[in-house]
Coordinates of C-alpha atoms and ligand atoms in Angstrom, one line a residue:
M275 CA 23.2 78.6 -58.9
A276 CA 21.8 77.9 -62.3
I277 CA 18.2 78.0 -63.2
D278 CA 16.4 74.8 -62.1
V279 CA 15.1 73.9 -65.5
D280 CA 13.0 70.9 -64.3
S281 CA 11.3 73.1 -61.8
V282 CA 10.5 76.0 -64.2
R283 CA 9.2 73.4 -66.7
A284 CA 7.0 71.8 -64.0
D285 CA 5.6 75.4 -63.4
T286 CA 4.7 75.6 -67.1
P287 CA 1.8 73.5 -68.2
G288 CA 2.4 74.1 -72.0
C289 CA 5.8 72.3 -71.8
A290 CA 3.9 69.0 -71.6
N291 CA 2.1 69.6 -74.9
V292 CA 4.4 71.5 -77.3
L293 CA 8.0 72.1 -78.2
H294 CA 7.7 75.9 -78.0
L295 CA 10.2 77.9 -80.0
N296 CA 7.9 80.9 -80.6
N297 CA 8.9 82.8 -77.6
A298 CA 9.5 85.9 -79.6
G299 CA 5.8 85.7 -80.6
A300 CA 4.2 84.7 -77.3
S301 CA 5.8 82.6 -74.5
L302 CA 4.1 79.9 -72.5
P303 CA 3.0 81.4 -69.2
P304 CA 3.8 79.8 -65.9
A305 CA 0.7 78.3 -64.2
I306 CA 0.7 81.0 -61.4
V307 CA 0.2 83.7 -64.1
L308 CA -2.7 81.8 -65.6
E309 CA -4.2 81.1 -62.2
R310 CA -4.1 84.8 -61.3
V311 CA -5.9 85.8 -64.5
K312 CA -8.6 83.1 -64.1
A313 CA -9.1 83.9 -60.4
H314 CA -9.7 87.5 -61.2
L315 CA -12.2 86.7 -63.9
D316 CA -14.0 84.4 -61.5
L317 CA -14.1 87.2 -58.9
E318 CA -15.5 89.6 -61.5
A319 CA -18.2 87.0 -62.3
E320 CA -19.0 86.3 -58.7
I321 CA -19.2 89.8 -57.2
G322 CA -19.1 92.3 -60.1
G323 CA -16.3 93.8 -62.2
Y324 CA -16.0 97.2 -60.3
E325 CA -16.3 95.5 -57.0
A326 CA -13.5 93.0 -57.9
A327 CA -11.3 96.0 -58.9
D328 CA -12.0 97.6 -55.5
R329 CA -10.8 94.4 -53.8
T330 CA -7.6 94.1 -55.8
E331 CA -6.6 97.8 -55.8
D332 CA -3.5 97.3 -53.7
E333 CA -2.3 94.4 -55.7
Y334 CA -3.0 96.4 -58.9
E335 CA -0.8 99.2 -57.6
R336 CA 1.9 96.7 -56.9
V337 CA 2.0 95.8 -60.6
Y338 CA 3.4 99.3 -61.3
A339 CA 6.0 98.8 -58.5
S340 CA 7.0 95.4 -60.0
V341 CA 7.5 96.8 -63.5
A342 CA 9.4 99.8 -62.1
R343 CA 11.7 97.6 -60.0
M344 CA 12.5 95.5 -63.1
L345 CA 13.4 98.6 -65.1
G346 CA 15.1 100.6 -62.2
C347 CA 12.7 103.5 -62.3
A348 CA 9.8 104.9 -60.2
P349 CA 6.3 103.5 -60.4
Q350 CA 5.1 107.0 -61.3
E351 CA 7.1 106.6 -64.5
I352 CA 5.1 103.5 -65.7
A353 CA 1.9 103.4 -67.7
L354 CA 0.2 100.0 -68.2
V355 CA -1.4 99.6 -71.6
E356 CA -2.7 96.9 -73.8
S357 CA 0.3 96.3 -76.1
A358 CA 3.8 97.4 -76.8
T359 CA 2.7 99.2 -79.9
R360 CA 0.2 101.3 -78.0
A361 CA 2.9 102.1 -75.4
W362 CA 5.3 103.1 -78.2
D363 CA 2.6 105.1 -80.0
A364 CA 1.6 107.0 -76.9
A365 CA 5.2 108.2 -76.5
F366 CA 5.9 108.8 -80.2
Y367 CA 2.7 110.6 -81.2
A368 CA 3.0 112.8 -78.1
L369 CA 6.5 113.8 -79.1
A370 CA 5.4 114.2 -82.7
E371 CA 3.0 117.0 -81.7
G372 CA 6.1 119.2 -81.5
F373 CA 7.7 118.2 -84.8
Q374 CA 8.2 120.9 -87.5
P375 CA 8.8 120.5 -91.2
G376 CA 12.5 119.6 -91.7
D377 CA 12.9 117.9 -88.3
K378 CA 14.7 114.6 -88.3
I379 CA 14.1 111.2 -86.6
L380 CA 17.2 109.0 -86.4
T381 CA 16.6 105.3 -86.4
A382 CA 18.3 102.0 -87.5
A383 CA 17.7 99.7 -90.4
N384 CA 16.0 97.0 -88.4
E385 CA 13.4 99.2 -86.7
Y386 CA 10.1 97.4 -86.1
V387 CA 7.4 97.6 -88.8
S388 CA 4.8 99.3 -86.7
N389 CA 7.2 102.0 -85.5
Y390 CA 8.4 102.6 -89.0
L391 CA 4.8 102.9 -90.2
A392 CA 4.2 105.6 -87.6
F393 CA 7.4 107.4 -88.8
L394 CA 6.0 107.3 -92.4
Q395 CA 2.7 108.7 -91.3
V396 CA 4.2 111.5 -89.3
A397 CA 6.7 112.2 -92.1
R398 CA 3.8 112.6 -94.5
Q399 CA 1.7 114.7 -92.1
R400 CA 4.4 117.0 -90.7
G401 CA 7.1 117.1 -93.3
I402 CA 9.7 115.6 -91.1
E403 CA 12.5 113.3 -92.4
I404 CA 13.4 109.8 -91.3
V405 CA 17.2 109.3 -91.3
V406 CA 18.2 105.6 -91.2
V407 CA 21.6 105.4 -89.6
P408 CA 23.8 102.8 -91.4
G409 CA 24.7 99.6 -89.6
E410 CA 28.0 97.9 -88.9
E411 CA 28.7 94.6 -90.7
N412 CA 27.2 92.7 -87.8
G413 CA 23.9 94.7 -88.1
E414 CA 24.5 96.9 -85.0
I415 CA 23.8 100.6 -85.5
S416 CA 27.0 102.3 -86.3
L417 CA 27.9 104.7 -83.4
P418 CA 30.2 106.9 -85.5
A419 CA 27.5 107.1 -88.2
L420 CA 25.0 108.1 -85.5
Q421 CA 27.4 110.8 -84.2
A422 CA 27.9 112.0 -87.8
A423 CA 24.2 112.2 -88.5
I424 CA 23.6 114.2 -85.3
A425 CA 26.5 116.5 -86.3
Q426 CA 25.1 116.9 -89.8
H427 CA 21.5 117.7 -88.7
D428 CA 22.2 119.3 -85.4
H429 CA 19.3 120.9 -83.7
R430 CA 16.8 119.4 -86.2
V431 CA 17.3 116.0 -84.7
K432 CA 14.2 115.6 -82.5
L433 CA 14.3 111.9 -81.7
I434 CA 16.5 108.8 -81.7
A435 CA 14.3 105.7 -81.9
L436 CA 15.9 102.2 -81.7
T437 CA 14.6 98.6 -81.4
H438 CA 16.7 97.0 -78.8
V439 CA 16.3 93.5 -80.1
P440 CA 14.9 93.4 -83.7
T441 CA 12.4 90.7 -84.3
N442 CA 14.3 88.9 -87.1
G443 CA 17.5 87.6 -85.5
G444 CA 19.9 87.4 -82.6
L445 CA 21.1 91.0 -82.7
V446 CA 21.1 93.0 -79.5
Q447 CA 21.6 96.7 -80.4
P448 CA 24.2 98.6 -78.3
A449 CA 21.3 100.6 -76.7
A450 CA 23.4 101.9 -73.7
A451 CA 26.0 103.4 -76.1
V452 CA 23.2 105.0 -78.1
G453 CA 21.7 106.3 -74.9
R454 CA 25.0 108.0 -73.9
I455 CA 25.1 109.8 -77.2
A456 CA 21.5 110.8 -76.9
R457 CA 22.0 112.2 -73.4
A458 CA 25.2 114.1 -74.3
R459 CA 23.2 115.8 -77.0
E460 CA 20.0 116.1 -75.1
I461 CA 18.0 114.3 -77.8
P462 CA 15.0 112.2 -76.6
F463 CA 15.7 108.5 -76.9
L464 CA 12.8 106.1 -77.4
L465 CA 13.7 102.4 -77.0
D466 CA 11.5 99.6 -78.2
A467 CA 12.4 96.8 -75.7
C468 CA 9.6 94.5 -76.8
Q469 CA 11.9 91.5 -77.3
S470 CA 14.4 92.3 -74.6
A471 CA 12.0 92.7 -71.7
G472 CA 12.0 89.4 -69.8
Q473 CA 14.9 88.2 -71.9
M474 CA 17.7 90.2 -70.2
P475 CA 18.1 92.7 -67.4
L476 CA 17.0 96.2 -68.3
N477 CA 17.8 99.4 -66.4
V478 CA 16.6 102.6 -67.9
D479 CA 19.4 104.7 -66.4
E480 CA 22.1 102.4 -67.8
L481 CA 20.3 102.3 -71.1
G482 CA 20.0 106.1 -71.1
C483 CA 16.6 106.0 -72.6
D484 CA 13.9 108.6 -71.9
M485 CA 11.0 106.3 -73.0
L486 CA 10.8 102.5 -73.2
S487 CA 8.0 100.3 -74.5
A488 CA 7.5 96.6 -74.0
T489 CA 4.9 93.8 -74.2
G490 CA 3.8 91.2 -71.7
R491 CA 3.3 88.2 -73.8
K492 CA 6.7 87.7 -75.3
Y493 CA 9.8 86.9 -73.1
L494 CA 8.0 88.1 -70.0
R495 CA 5.5 85.2 -70.2
A496 CA 2.5 87.4 -69.3
P497 CA -1.0 87.2 -70.8
R498 CA -1.7 88.6 -74.3
G499 CA -3.1 92.1 -74.3
T500 CA -0.6 93.6 -71.8
G501 CA 2.1 96.1 -72.3
F502 CA 3.8 99.0 -70.6
L503 CA 5.5 102.3 -71.2
Y504 CA 8.2 104.0 -69.2
V505 CA 8.6 107.7 -69.5
R506 CA 11.4 109.5 -67.6
Q507 CA 10.1 112.0 -65.0
A508 CA 11.8 115.0 -66.5
L509 CA 10.0 114.4 -69.8
L510 CA 6.6 113.4 -68.5
E511 CA 5.1 116.8 -68.1
K512 CA 6.4 118.0 -71.5
L513 CA 4.7 115.1 -73.3
E514 CA 1.0 115.7 -73.8
P515 CA -1.0 112.6 -74.7
S516 CA -2.7 112.6 -78.0
F517 CA -5.9 111.2 -76.4
L518 CA -7.4 112.1 -73.1
D519 CA -10.0 110.3 -71.1
M520 CA -11.2 110.2 -67.5
R521 CA -8.1 108.2 -66.5
S522 CA -5.5 110.4 -68.0
A523 CA -7.2 113.7 -67.1
T524 CA -9.8 115.3 -64.7
W525 CA -12.6 117.5 -65.9
T526 CA -12.1 120.3 -63.3
A527 CA -14.7 122.9 -64.5
R528 CA -17.0 123.4 -67.4
D529 CA -14.2 124.5 -69.8
S530 CA -11.1 123.1 -68.2
Y531 CA -9.3 119.9 -67.5
E532 CA -6.1 118.8 -65.8
I533 CA -3.9 116.1 -67.2
R534 CA -2.4 113.7 -64.7
K535 CA 1.2 114.3 -63.8
D536 CA 2.4 110.7 -63.7
A537 CA 2.9 108.3 -66.6
R538 CA -0.8 107.1 -66.3
R539 CA -1.6 110.2 -68.4
F540 CA -1.0 107.7 -71.2
E541 CA -3.5 105.2 -70.0
T542 CA -7.2 104.8 -70.6
W543 CA -9.8 104.1 -67.9
E544 CA -10.9 100.7 -69.2
S545 CA -8.6 97.7 -69.1
S546 CA -8.3 94.0 -68.5
L547 CA -7.5 94.0 -64.8
A548 CA -7.2 90.2 -64.9
C549 CA -4.5 90.3 -67.5
R550 CA -2.6 93.1 -65.7
L551 CA -2.6 91.3 -62.4
G552 CA -1.2 88.4 -64.5
L553 CA 1.4 90.7 -65.8
G554 CA 2.4 91.6 -62.3
V555 CA 2.8 87.9 -61.4
A556 CA 4.9 87.3 -64.5
V557 CA 7.2 90.2 -63.8
E558 CA 7.8 89.0 -60.3
Y559 CA 8.3 85.4 -61.5
A560 CA 11.0 86.6 -64.1
M561 CA 12.8 88.6 -61.3
A562 CA 12.7 85.5 -59.0
V563 CA 14.2 83.3 -61.7
D564 CA 16.7 86.1 -62.2
L565 CA 17.0 88.1 -65.4
A566 CA 20.8 87.8 -65.6
K567 CA 20.5 84.0 -65.4
I568 CA 17.7 84.0 -67.9
A569 CA 19.8 86.0 -70.4
E570 CA 22.8 83.7 -69.9
R571 CA 20.8 80.5 -70.4
I572 CA 18.9 81.8 -73.5
A573 CA 22.1 83.0 -75.1
M574 CA 23.7 79.6 -74.5
L575 CA 20.8 77.6 -75.9
A576 CA 20.4 79.9 -78.9
E577 CA 24.1 79.5 -79.8
Q578 CA 23.7 75.7 -79.5
L579 CA 20.7 75.8 -81.8
R580 CA 22.6 78.0 -84.4
E581 CA 25.4 75.5 -84.4
Q582 CA 23.1 72.6 -84.9
L583 CA 21.1 74.2 -87.7
A584 CA 24.2 75.4 -89.5
R585 CA 25.4 71.8 -89.7
I586 CA 22.3 70.7 -91.7
P587 CA 23.0 70.7 -95.5
G588 CA 21.1 73.5 -97.2
V589 CA 20.4 75.4 -94.0
T590 CA 21.7 78.9 -93.6
V591 CA 21.5 80.6 -90.2
R592 CA 20.6 84.2 -91.0
D593 CA 22.5 86.2 -88.4
L594 CA 25.0 88.6 -89.8
P595 CA 28.6 87.6 -89.0
G596 CA 29.3 88.7 -85.4
K597 CA 32.2 90.5 -83.8
A598 CA 34.5 88.5 -81.5
N599 CA 32.6 87.7 -78.3
Q600 CA 29.4 89.2 -79.5
I601 CA 26.5 88.0 -77.5
R602 CA 23.4 87.1 -79.5
C603 CA 20.0 86.7 -78.0
G604 CA 17.3 83.9 -78.2
I605 CA 16.0 84.7 -81.7
V606 CA 17.4 82.3 -84.2
T607 CA 16.4 82.8 -87.9
F608 CA 17.3 80.5 -90.8
T609 CA 16.4 79.6 -94.3
R610 CA 16.7 76.3 -96.1
E611 CA 17.4 75.7 -99.8
R612 CA 14.4 74.4 -101.7
H613 CA 12.1 74.6 -98.7
A614 CA 9.8 77.6 -98.3
A615 CA 9.7 79.0 -94.7
Q616 CA 5.9 78.2 -94.6
T617 CA 6.6 74.6 -95.5
I618 CA 9.0 74.2 -92.6
F619 CA 6.6 76.0 -90.3
E620 CA 3.8 73.5 -91.3
R621 CA 6.0 70.4 -91.0
M622 CA 7.0 71.5 -87.5
R623 CA 3.4 72.3 -86.6
D624 CA 2.5 68.7 -87.4
R625 CA 5.0 67.6 -84.9
Q626 CA 3.8 70.0 -82.1
I627 CA 6.9 72.2 -82.6
N628 CA 6.1 75.9 -82.7
V629 CA 8.2 78.1 -84.8
R630 CA 7.2 81.1 -86.9
V631 CA 7.7 82.6 -90.4
T632 CA 9.1 86.1 -90.3
A633 CA 8.5 87.9 -93.6
V634 CA 10.1 90.9 -95.3
G635 CA 7.3 93.3 -94.1
S636 CA 8.3 93.0 -90.4
T637 CA 11.8 94.5 -90.9
R638 CA 11.7 95.6 -94.5
L639 CA 14.9 97.7 -94.7
D640 CA 17.1 95.0 -93.2
M641 CA 15.6 92.1 -95.1
E642 CA 15.7 94.0 -98.4
Q643 CA 19.3 95.0 -97.8
R644 CA 20.1 91.3 -97.3
G645 CA 18.0 90.1 -100.2
L646 CA 15.7 88.0 -98.0
T647 CA 12.0 87.7 -98.3
E648 CA 11.3 85.3 -95.5
M649 CA 12.9 83.3 -92.8
V650 CA 12.0 80.7 -90.2
R651 CA 12.2 82.1 -86.7
A652 CA 12.9 79.7 -83.8
S653 CA 13.1 81.7 -80.6
V654 CA 14.3 79.9 -77.5
H655 CA 13.4 80.6 -73.8
Y656 CA 15.1 79.5 -70.6
Y657 CA 12.5 76.7 -70.2
N658 CA 13.6 75.0 -73.4
T659 CA 16.0 72.1 -73.1
E660 CA 19.0 70.9 -75.0
E661 CA 17.0 67.8 -75.8
E662 CA 14.2 69.9 -77.3
L663 CA 16.7 71.8 -79.5
A664 CA 18.2 68.5 -80.7
R665 CA 14.7 67.2 -81.5
F666 CA 13.9 70.3 -83.4
S667 CA 17.1 70.3 -85.4
Q668 CA 16.6 66.6 -86.3
A669 CA 13.1 67.4 -87.5
V670 CA 14.4 70.1 -89.7
A671 CA 17.2 67.8 -91.0
A672 CA 14.7 65.0 -91.7
M673 CA 12.6 67.1 -94.1
Ligands
PLP917 C1 6.2 92.3 -81.2 C2 7.0 93.6 -81.3 C3 6.3 94.8 -81.1 C4 4.8 94.9 -81.0 O1 4.4 94.4 -79.8 P1 2.8 94.3 -79.5 O2 2.6 93.9 -78.1 O3 2.3 93.3 -80.5 O4 2.2 95.6 -79.8 C5 7.1 95.9 -81.2 N1 8.4 95.9 -81.3 C6 9.1 94.8 -81.5 C7 10.6 94.8 -81.7 C8 8.4 93.6 -81.5 O5 9.1 92.4 -81.6

């Protein structure tokens, strides 16, 4: 059975107000997510914040179980944090503690800006080198080039870091194939799944990643200010967090402490419980809708949108030419002759259509390679309709 679009739209209050094509920025949450957040804030106001936490302790534990079930891992391998960036940073900077001058990080040309900034900082501080593995013509990381880079640098390769779905187009990186290579060579593999979580099924064993970071607010439809990190059990105790607090460690005697053994070693004590309970509801909702069906519908809608936009004179859809049967995801990027991306964004905003401008600084290596400075990003979700896509395309054509 296909997704019941009328019913998921009825669950989503925002659908009545806006034509939302900024799902790669932040999706519209289902009402039950919103209600869960509000109810917890009410409870905190009514009985006290700590007391509200005591009352919802079991439900809070189940948030870990929900995220773990979605990823196919154990709840002990999940840390809940405030953003995907903090999740990614927690893993990366912990690993970086062991980097020596001359060590290499292997990554791809469309790695996310914040990740790349962290590479640059650690390169400067520790004398390591960032190796950008060349891409295929369709933008996918080249697996032979990855193998060759590993062979060339051998034991100096200390990390493979990949963005599963880069923020600036429909590309889905062959993460599982990268994972197999990483595992065969026993190189830690950090996967940024920020745009793929909630958009497609994810299984950490199939992906072969040792660490995975994601956000709540994008395709998962959870509140802003939520994110999570997965760290494989075998790696957990080898990764010492860069920061400690009373959540991540215990002060056992005057001069000693013990770091937690589970992934919560990467958490801090304070957090927005309301938002995290909302995250749990959003994850359960996504699994109930069915992530395989979600992926299929998003890919179908996005392909339709690409075709419609490509027919508009002056519009260029900015995905690289794909291979036969290549599946692209919900992120559709385009430019239009004589129209700045910002102008298109503003015109759409005036019509209650939400799109976004993606600028060179978000994925600098890829955008510079392709001579692009900015694009319009229209990212579809399963609750969008074919009628909405037609309305959006007509609005772009009418400019
Ligand atoms: C949005 C995004 C991030 C950052 O997520 P935050 O929750 O804002 O920290 C990281 N990686 C990718 C690929 C993204 O699209």
